[in-house]
PDB file of C-alpha atoms in Angstrom:
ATOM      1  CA  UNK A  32       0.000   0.000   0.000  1.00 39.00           C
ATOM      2  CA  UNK A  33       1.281   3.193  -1.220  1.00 42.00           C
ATOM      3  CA  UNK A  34       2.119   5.764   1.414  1.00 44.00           C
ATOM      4  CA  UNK A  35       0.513   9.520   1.724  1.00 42.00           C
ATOM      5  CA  UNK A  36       3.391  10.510   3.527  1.00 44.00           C
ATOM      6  CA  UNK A  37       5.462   9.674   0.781  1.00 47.00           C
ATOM      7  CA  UNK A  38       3.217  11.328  -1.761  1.00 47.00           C
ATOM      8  CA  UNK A  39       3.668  14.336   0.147  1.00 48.00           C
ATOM      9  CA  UNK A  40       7.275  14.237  -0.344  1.00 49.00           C
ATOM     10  CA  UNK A  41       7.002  13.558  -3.568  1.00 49.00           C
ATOM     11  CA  UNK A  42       4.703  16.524  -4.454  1.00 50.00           C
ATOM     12  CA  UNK A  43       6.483  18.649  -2.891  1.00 53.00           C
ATOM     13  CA  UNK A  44       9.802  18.095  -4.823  1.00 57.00           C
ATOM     14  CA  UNK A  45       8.010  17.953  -8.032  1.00 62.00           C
ATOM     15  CA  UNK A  46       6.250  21.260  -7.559  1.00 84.00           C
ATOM     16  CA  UNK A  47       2.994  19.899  -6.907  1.00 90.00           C
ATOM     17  CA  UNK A  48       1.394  21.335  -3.520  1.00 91.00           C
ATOM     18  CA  UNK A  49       1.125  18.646  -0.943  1.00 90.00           C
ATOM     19  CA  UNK A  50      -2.047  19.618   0.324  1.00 89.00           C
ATOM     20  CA  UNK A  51      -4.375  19.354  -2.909  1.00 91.00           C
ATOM     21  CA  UNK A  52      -2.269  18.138  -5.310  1.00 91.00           C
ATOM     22  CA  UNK A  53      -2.470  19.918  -8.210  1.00 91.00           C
ATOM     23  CA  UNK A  54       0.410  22.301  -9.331  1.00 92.00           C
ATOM     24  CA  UNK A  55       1.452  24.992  -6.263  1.00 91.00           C
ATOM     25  CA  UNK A  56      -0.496  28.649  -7.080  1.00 91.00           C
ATOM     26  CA  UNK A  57       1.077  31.764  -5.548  1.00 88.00           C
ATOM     27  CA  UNK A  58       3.655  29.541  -3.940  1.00 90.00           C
ATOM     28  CA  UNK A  59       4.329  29.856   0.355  1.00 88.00           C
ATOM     29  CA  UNK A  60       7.922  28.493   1.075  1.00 89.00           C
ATOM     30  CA  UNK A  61       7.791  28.006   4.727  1.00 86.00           C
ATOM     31  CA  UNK A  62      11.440  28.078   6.297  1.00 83.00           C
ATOM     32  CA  UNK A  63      11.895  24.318   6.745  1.00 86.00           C
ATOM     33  CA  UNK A  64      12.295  24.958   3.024  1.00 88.00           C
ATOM     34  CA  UNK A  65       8.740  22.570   1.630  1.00 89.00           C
ATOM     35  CA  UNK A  66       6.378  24.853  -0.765  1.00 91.00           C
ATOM     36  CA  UNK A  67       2.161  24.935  -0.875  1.00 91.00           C
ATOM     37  CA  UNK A  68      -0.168  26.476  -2.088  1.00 92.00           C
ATOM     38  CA  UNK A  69      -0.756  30.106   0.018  1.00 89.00           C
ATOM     39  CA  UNK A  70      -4.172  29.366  -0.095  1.00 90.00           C
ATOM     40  CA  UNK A  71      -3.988  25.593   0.929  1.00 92.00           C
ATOM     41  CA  UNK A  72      -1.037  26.380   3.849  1.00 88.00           C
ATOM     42  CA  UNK A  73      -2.907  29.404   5.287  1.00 86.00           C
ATOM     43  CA  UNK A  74      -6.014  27.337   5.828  1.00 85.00           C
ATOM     44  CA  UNK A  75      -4.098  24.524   7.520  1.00 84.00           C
ATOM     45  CA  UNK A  76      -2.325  27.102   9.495  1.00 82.00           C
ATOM     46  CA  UNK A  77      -5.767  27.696  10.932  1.00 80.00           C
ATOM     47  CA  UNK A  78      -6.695  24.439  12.026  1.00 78.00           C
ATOM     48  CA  UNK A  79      -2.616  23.735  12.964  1.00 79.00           C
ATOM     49  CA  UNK A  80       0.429  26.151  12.681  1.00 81.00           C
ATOM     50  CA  UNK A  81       2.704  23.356  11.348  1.00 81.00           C
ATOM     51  CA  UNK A  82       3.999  22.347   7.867  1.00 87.00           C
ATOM     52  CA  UNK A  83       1.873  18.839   6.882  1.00 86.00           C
ATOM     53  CA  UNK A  84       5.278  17.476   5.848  1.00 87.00           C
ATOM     54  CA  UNK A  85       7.835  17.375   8.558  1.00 84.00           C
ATOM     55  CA  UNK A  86       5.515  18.804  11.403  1.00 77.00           C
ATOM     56  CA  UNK A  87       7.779  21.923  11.977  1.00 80.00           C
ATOM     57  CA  UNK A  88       5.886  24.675  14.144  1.00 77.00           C
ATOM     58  CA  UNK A  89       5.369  27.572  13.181  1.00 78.00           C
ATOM     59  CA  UNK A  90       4.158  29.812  16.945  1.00 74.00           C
ATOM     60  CA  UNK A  91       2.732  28.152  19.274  1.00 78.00           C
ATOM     61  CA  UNK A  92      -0.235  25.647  19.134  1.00 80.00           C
ATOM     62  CA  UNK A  93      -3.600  26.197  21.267  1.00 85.00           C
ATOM     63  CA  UNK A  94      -6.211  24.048  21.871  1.00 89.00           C
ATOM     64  CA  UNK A  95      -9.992  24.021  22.611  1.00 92.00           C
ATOM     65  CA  UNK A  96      -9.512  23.058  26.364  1.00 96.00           C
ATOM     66  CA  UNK A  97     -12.185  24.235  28.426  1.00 96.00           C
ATOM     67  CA  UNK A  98     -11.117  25.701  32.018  1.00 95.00           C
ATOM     68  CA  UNK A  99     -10.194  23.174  34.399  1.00 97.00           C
ATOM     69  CA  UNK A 100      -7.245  22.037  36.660  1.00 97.00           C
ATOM     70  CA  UNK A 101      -4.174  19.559  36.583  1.00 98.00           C
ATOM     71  CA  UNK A 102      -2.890  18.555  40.109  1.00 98.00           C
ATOM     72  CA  UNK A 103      -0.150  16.265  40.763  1.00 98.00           C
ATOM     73  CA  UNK A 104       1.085  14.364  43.729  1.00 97.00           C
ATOM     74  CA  UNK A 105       3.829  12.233  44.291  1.00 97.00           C
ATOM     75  CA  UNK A 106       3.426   8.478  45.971  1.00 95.00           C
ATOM     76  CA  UNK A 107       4.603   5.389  46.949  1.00 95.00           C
ATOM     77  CA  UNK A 108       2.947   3.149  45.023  1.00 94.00           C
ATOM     78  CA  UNK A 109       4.805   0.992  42.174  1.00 95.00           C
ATOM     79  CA  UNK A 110       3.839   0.635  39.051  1.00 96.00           C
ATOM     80  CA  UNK A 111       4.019  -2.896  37.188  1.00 96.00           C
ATOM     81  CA  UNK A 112       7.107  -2.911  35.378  1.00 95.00           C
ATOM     82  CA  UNK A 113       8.581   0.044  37.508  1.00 95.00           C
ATOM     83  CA  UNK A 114       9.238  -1.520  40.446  1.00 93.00           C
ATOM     84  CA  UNK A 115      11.946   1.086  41.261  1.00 93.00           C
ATOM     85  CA  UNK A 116      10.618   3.669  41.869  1.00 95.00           C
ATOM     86  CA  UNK A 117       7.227   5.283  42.958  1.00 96.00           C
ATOM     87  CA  UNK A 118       4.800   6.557  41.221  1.00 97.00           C
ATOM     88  CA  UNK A 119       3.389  10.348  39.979  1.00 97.00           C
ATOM     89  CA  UNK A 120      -0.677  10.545  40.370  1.00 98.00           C
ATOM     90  CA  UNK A 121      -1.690  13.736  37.996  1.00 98.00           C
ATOM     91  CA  UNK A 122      -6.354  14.185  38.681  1.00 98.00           C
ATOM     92  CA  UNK A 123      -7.617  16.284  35.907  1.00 98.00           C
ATOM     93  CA  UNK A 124     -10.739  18.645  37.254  1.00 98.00           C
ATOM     94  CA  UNK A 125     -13.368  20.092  34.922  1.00 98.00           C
ATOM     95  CA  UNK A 126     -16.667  22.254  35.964  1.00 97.00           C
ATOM     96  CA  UNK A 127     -19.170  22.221  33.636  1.00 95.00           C
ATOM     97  CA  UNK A 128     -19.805  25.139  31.413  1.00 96.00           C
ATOM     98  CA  UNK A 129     -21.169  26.656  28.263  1.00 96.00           C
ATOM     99  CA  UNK A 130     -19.350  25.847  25.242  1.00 96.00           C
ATOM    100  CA  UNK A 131     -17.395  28.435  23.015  1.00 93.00           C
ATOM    101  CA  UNK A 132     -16.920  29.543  19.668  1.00 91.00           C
ATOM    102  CA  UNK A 133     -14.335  27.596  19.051  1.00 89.00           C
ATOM    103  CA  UNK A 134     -16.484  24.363  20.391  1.00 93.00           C
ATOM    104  CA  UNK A 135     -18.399  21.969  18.111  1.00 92.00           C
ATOM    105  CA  UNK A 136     -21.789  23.201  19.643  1.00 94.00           C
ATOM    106  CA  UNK A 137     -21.160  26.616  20.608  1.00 94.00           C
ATOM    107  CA  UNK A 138     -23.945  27.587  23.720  1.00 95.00           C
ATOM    108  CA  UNK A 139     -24.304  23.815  24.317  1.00 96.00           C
ATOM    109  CA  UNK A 140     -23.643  23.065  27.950  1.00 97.00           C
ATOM    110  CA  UNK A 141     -21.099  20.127  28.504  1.00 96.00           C
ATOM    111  CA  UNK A 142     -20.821  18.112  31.529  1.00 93.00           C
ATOM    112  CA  UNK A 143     -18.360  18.300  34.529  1.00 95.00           C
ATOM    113  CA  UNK A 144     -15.864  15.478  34.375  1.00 96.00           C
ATOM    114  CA  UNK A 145     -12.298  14.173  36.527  1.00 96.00           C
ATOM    115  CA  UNK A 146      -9.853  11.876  34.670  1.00 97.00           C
ATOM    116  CA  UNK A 147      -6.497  10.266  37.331  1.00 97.00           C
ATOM    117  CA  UNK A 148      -3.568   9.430  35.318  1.00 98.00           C
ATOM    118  CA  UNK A 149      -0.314   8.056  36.614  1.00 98.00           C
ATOM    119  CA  UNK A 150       3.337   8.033  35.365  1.00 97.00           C
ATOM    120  CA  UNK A 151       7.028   6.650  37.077  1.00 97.00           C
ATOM    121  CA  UNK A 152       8.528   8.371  39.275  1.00 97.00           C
ATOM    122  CA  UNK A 153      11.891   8.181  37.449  1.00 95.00           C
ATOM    123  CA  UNK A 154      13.557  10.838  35.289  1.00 94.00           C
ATOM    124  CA  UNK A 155      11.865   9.640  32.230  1.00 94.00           C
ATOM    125  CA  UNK A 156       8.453   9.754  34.123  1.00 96.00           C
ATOM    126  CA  UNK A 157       8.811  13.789  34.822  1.00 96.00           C
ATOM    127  CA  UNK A 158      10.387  14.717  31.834  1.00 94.00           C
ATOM    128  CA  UNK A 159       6.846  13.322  30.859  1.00 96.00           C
ATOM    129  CA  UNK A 160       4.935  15.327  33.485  1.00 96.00           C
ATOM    130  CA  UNK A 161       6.650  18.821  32.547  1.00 95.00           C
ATOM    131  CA  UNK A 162       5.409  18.256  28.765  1.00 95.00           C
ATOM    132  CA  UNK A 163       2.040  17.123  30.340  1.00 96.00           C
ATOM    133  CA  UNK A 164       2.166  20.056  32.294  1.00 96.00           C
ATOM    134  CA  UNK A 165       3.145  22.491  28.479  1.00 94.00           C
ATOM    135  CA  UNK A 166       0.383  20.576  26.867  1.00 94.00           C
ATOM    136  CA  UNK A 167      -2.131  21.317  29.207  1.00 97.00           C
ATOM    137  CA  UNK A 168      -1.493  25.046  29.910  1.00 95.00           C
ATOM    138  CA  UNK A 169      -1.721  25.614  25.937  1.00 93.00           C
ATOM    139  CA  UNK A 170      -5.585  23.539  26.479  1.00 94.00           C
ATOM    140  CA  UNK A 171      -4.090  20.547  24.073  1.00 93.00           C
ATOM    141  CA  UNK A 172      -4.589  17.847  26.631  1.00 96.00           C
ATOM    142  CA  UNK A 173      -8.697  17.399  26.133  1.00 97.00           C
ATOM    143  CA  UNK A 174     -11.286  19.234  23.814  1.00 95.00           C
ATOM    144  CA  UNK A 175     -14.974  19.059  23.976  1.00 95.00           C
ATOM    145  CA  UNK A 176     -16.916  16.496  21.077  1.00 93.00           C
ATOM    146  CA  UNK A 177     -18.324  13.491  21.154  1.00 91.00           C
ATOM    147  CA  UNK A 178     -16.901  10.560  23.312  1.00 89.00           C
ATOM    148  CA  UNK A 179     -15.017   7.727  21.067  1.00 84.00           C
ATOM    149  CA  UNK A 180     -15.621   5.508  24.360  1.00 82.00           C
ATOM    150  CA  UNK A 181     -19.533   6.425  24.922  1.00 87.00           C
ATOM    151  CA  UNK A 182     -20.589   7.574  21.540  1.00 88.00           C
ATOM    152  CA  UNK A 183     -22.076  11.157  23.916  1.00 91.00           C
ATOM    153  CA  UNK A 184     -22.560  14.215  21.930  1.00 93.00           C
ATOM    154  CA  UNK A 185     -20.938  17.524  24.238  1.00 95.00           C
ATOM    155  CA  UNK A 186     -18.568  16.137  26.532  1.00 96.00           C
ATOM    156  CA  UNK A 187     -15.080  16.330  27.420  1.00 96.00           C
ATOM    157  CA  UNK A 188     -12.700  13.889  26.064  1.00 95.00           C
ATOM    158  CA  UNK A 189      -9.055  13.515  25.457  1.00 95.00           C
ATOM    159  CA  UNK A 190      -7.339  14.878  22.746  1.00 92.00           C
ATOM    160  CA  UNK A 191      -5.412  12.813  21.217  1.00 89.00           C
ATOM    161  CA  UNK A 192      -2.868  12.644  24.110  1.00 94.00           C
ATOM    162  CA  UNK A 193      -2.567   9.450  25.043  1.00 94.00           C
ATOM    163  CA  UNK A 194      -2.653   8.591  29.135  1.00 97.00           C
ATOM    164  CA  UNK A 195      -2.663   5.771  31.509  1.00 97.00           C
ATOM    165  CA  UNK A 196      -5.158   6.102  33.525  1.00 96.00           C
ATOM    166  CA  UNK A 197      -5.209   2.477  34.915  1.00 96.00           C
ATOM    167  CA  UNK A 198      -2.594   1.277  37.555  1.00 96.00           C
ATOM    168  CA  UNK A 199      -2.190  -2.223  36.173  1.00 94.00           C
ATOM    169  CA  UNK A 200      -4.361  -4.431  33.203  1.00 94.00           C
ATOM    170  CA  UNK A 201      -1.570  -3.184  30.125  1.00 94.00           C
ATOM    171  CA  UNK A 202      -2.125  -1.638  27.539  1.00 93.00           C
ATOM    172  CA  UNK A 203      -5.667  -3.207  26.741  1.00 93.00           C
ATOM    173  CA  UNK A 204      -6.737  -1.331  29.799  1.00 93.00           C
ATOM    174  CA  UNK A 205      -5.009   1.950  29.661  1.00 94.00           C
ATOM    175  CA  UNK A 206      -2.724   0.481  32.639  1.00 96.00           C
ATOM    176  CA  UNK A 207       1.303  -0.870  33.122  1.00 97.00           C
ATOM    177  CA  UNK A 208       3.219  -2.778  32.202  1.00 96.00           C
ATOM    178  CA  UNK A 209       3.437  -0.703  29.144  1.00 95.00           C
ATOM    179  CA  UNK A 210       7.445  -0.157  28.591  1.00 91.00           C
ATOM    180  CA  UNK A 211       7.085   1.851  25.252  1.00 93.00           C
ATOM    181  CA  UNK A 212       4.422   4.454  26.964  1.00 96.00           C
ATOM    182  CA  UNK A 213       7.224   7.058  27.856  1.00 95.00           C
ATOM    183  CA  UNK A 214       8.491   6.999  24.502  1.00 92.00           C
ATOM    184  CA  UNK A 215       4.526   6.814  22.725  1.00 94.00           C
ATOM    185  CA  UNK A 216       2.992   9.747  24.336  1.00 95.00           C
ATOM    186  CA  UNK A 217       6.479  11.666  24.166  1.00 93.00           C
ATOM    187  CA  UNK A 218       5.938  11.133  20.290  1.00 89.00           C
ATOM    188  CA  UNK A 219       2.658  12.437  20.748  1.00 90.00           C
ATOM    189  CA  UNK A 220       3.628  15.749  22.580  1.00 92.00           C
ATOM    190  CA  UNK A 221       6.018  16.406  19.834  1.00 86.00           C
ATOM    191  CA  UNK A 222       3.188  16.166  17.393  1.00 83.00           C
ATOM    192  CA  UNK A 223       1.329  19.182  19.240  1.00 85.00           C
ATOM    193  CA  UNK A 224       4.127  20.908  19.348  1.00 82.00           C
ATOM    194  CA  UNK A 225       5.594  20.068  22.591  1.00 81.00           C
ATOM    195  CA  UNK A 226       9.491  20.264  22.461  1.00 75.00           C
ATOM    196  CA  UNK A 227      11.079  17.230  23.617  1.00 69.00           C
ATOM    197  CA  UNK A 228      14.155  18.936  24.965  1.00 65.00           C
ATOM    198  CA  UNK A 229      13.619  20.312  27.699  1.00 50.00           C
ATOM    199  CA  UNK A 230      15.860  22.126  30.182  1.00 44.00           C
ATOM    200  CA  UNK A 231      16.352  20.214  33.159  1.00 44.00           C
ATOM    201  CA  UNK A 232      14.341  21.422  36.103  1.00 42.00           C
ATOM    202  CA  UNK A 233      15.349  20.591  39.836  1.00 44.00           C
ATOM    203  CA  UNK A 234      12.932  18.917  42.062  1.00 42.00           C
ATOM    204  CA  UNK A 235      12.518  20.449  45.992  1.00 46.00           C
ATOM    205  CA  UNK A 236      12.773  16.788  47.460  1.00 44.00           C
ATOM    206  CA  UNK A 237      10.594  18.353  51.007  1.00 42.00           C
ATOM    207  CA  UNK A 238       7.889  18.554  48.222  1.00 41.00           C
ATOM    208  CA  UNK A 239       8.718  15.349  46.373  1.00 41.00           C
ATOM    209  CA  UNK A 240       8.297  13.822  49.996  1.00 39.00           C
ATOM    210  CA  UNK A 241      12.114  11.948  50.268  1.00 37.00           C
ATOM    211  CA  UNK A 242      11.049   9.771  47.187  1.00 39.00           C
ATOM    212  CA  UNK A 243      13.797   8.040  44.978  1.00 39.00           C
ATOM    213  CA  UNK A 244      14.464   9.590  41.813  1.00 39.00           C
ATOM    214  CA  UNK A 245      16.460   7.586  39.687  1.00 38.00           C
ATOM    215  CA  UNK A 246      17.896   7.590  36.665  1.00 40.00           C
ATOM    216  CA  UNK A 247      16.669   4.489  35.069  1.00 50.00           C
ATOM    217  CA  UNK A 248      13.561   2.807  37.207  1.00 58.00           C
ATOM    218  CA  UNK A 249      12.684   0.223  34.733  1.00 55.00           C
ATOM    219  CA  UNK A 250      12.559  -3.728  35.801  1.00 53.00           C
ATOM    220  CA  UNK A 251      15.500  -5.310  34.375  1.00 48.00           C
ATOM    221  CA  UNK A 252      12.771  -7.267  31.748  1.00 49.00           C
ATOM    222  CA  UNK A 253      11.638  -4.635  30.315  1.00 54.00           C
ATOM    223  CA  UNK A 254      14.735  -2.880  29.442  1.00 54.00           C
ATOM    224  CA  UNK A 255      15.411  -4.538  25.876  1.00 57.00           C
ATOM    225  CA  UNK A 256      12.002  -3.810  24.738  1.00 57.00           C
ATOM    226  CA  UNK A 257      12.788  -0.070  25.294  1.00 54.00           C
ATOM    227  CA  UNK A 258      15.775   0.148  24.103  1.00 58.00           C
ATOM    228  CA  UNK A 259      14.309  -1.175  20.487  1.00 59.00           C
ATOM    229  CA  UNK A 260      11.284   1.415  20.824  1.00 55.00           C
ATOM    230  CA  UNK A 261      13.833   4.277  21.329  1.00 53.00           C
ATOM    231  CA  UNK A 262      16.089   2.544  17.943  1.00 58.00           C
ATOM    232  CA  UNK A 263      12.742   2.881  15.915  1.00 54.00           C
ATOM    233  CA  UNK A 264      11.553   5.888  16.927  1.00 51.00           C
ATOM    234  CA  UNK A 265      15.187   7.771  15.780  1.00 53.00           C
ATOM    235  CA  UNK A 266      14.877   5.977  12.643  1.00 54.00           C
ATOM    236  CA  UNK A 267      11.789   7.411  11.557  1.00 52.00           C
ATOM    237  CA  UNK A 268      10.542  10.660  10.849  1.00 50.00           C
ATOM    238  CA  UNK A 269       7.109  10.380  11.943  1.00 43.00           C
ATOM    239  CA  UNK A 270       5.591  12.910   9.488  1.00 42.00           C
ATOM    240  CA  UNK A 271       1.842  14.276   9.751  1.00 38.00           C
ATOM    241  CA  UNK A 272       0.085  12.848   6.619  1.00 34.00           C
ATOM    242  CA  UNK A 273      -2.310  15.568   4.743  1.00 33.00           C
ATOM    243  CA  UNK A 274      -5.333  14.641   2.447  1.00 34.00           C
ATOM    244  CA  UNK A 275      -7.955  16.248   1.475  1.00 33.00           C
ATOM    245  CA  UNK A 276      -7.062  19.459   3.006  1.00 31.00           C
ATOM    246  CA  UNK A 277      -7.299  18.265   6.602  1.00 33.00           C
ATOM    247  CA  UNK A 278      -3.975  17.260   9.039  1.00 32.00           C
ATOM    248  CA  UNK A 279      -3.884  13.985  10.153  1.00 31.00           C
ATOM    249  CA  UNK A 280      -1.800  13.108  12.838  1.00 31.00           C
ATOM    250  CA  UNK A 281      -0.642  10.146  14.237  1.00 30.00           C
ATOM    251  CA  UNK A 282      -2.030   8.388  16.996  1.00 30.00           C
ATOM    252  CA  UNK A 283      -1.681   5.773  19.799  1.00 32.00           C
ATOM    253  CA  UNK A 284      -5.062   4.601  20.875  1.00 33.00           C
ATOM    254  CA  UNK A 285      -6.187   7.405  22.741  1.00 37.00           C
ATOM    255  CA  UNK A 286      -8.988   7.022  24.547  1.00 42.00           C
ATOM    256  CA  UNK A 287     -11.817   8.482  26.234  1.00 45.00           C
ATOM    257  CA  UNK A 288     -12.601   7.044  29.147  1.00 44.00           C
TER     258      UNK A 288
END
């Protein structure tokens, strides 16, 4: 099967516009050097300030978030498959409200909801929490639509930010052991514009409670399989794929739950 990503690439070098495929009119050349249509790139610069090709940002990317809050705590617990180290427990809070403009439904009320999510405690595990953290102060981290899970009209549901909100059950049930996770949702940040490099913060350890903080908390198992996620995710370029006009981005089985 042919890929669109490719055929992106492809346009794009031949002077064909990426986004609607026909030959590029009043050409944009947007500084990671790939050409569109001004027409086509200014309306996907509305839905997403990014090129369609190689996912470069362009500002910075808002969501449709309605007001809420993120709290995090720190705690003991283990997680399966990072025994050690404890664990970070991040509760989501949303009121309900009126929705917006920018909403499917705008003047549509929406319901009040709470989501608990957990991560390692391990360096890995908060590099995770401070792009969490990015993501949900630019409203990325939910939107308000209709439930994937439930099938409900006006309701608040991820967006496209993939969390474990389960303790244990794998991946089947949103839980650990999950050894790829770090490096899935990182992949996912990145696509919202989240930069992965991040400058390294230090942790008050009266507020972190005395907990361990080590380097590298993964069982001794799980190690390999990481190690081969990381190899395949720095040989790929994990492009956003555009067709008919609209970004598609790529995605981990978020779910709304």
């Amino acid at each position: 099967m042919e890929n669109p990503a490719n055929n992106s690439k492809h346009a794009d070098s031949t002077g064909d516009c990426a986004i609607c495929l026909e030959r590029i009119q009043r050409k944009k050349t947007l500084k990671c050097q790939h050409s569109f249509c001004s027409e086509c790139i200014d309306s996907v610069f509305r839905l997403k300030p990014a090129c369609p090709i190689c996912n470069t940002f362009y500002g910075v990317y808002t969501g449709t978030q309605p007001q809420g809050t993120m709290t995090v705590t720190h705690s003991f617990l283990k997680l399966p498959g990072f025994e050690n180290c404890g664990s970070i427990v991040i509760q989501y809070n949303f009121p309900g409200g009126i929705q917006g403009a920018e909403h499917p439904n705008p003047g549509v009320r929406y319901s009040s909801t709470s989501r608990t999510a957990y991560l390692p405690d391990c360096a890995e595990g908060q590099k995770v929490l401070r792009l969490l953290r990015k993501a949900f102060n630019r409203r990325l981290t939910f939107t308000v639509g209709r439930s994937a899970t439930t099938g409900l009209n006006n309701v608040i549901t991820w967006n496209d930010i993939h969390h474990k909100t389960s303790i244990n059950g794998g991946p089947e049930s949103f839980g650990y052991p999950d050894p790829a996770y770090l490096f899935r949702v990182q992949e996912e940040l990145r696509l919202k514009g989240m930069p992965l490099k991040l400058d390294n913060v230090k942790v008050d350890r009266k507020k972190r409670n005395g907990l361990r903080n080590p380097k590298n908390c993964l069982s001794v198992h799980h190690k390999d399989e990481v190690m081969r996620h990381e190899a395949v995710l720095a040989s790929r370029p994990w492009p956003s794929i555009v067709r008919h006009c609209r970004v598609r981005a790529i995605s981990f089985g978020c779910h709304d739950n």
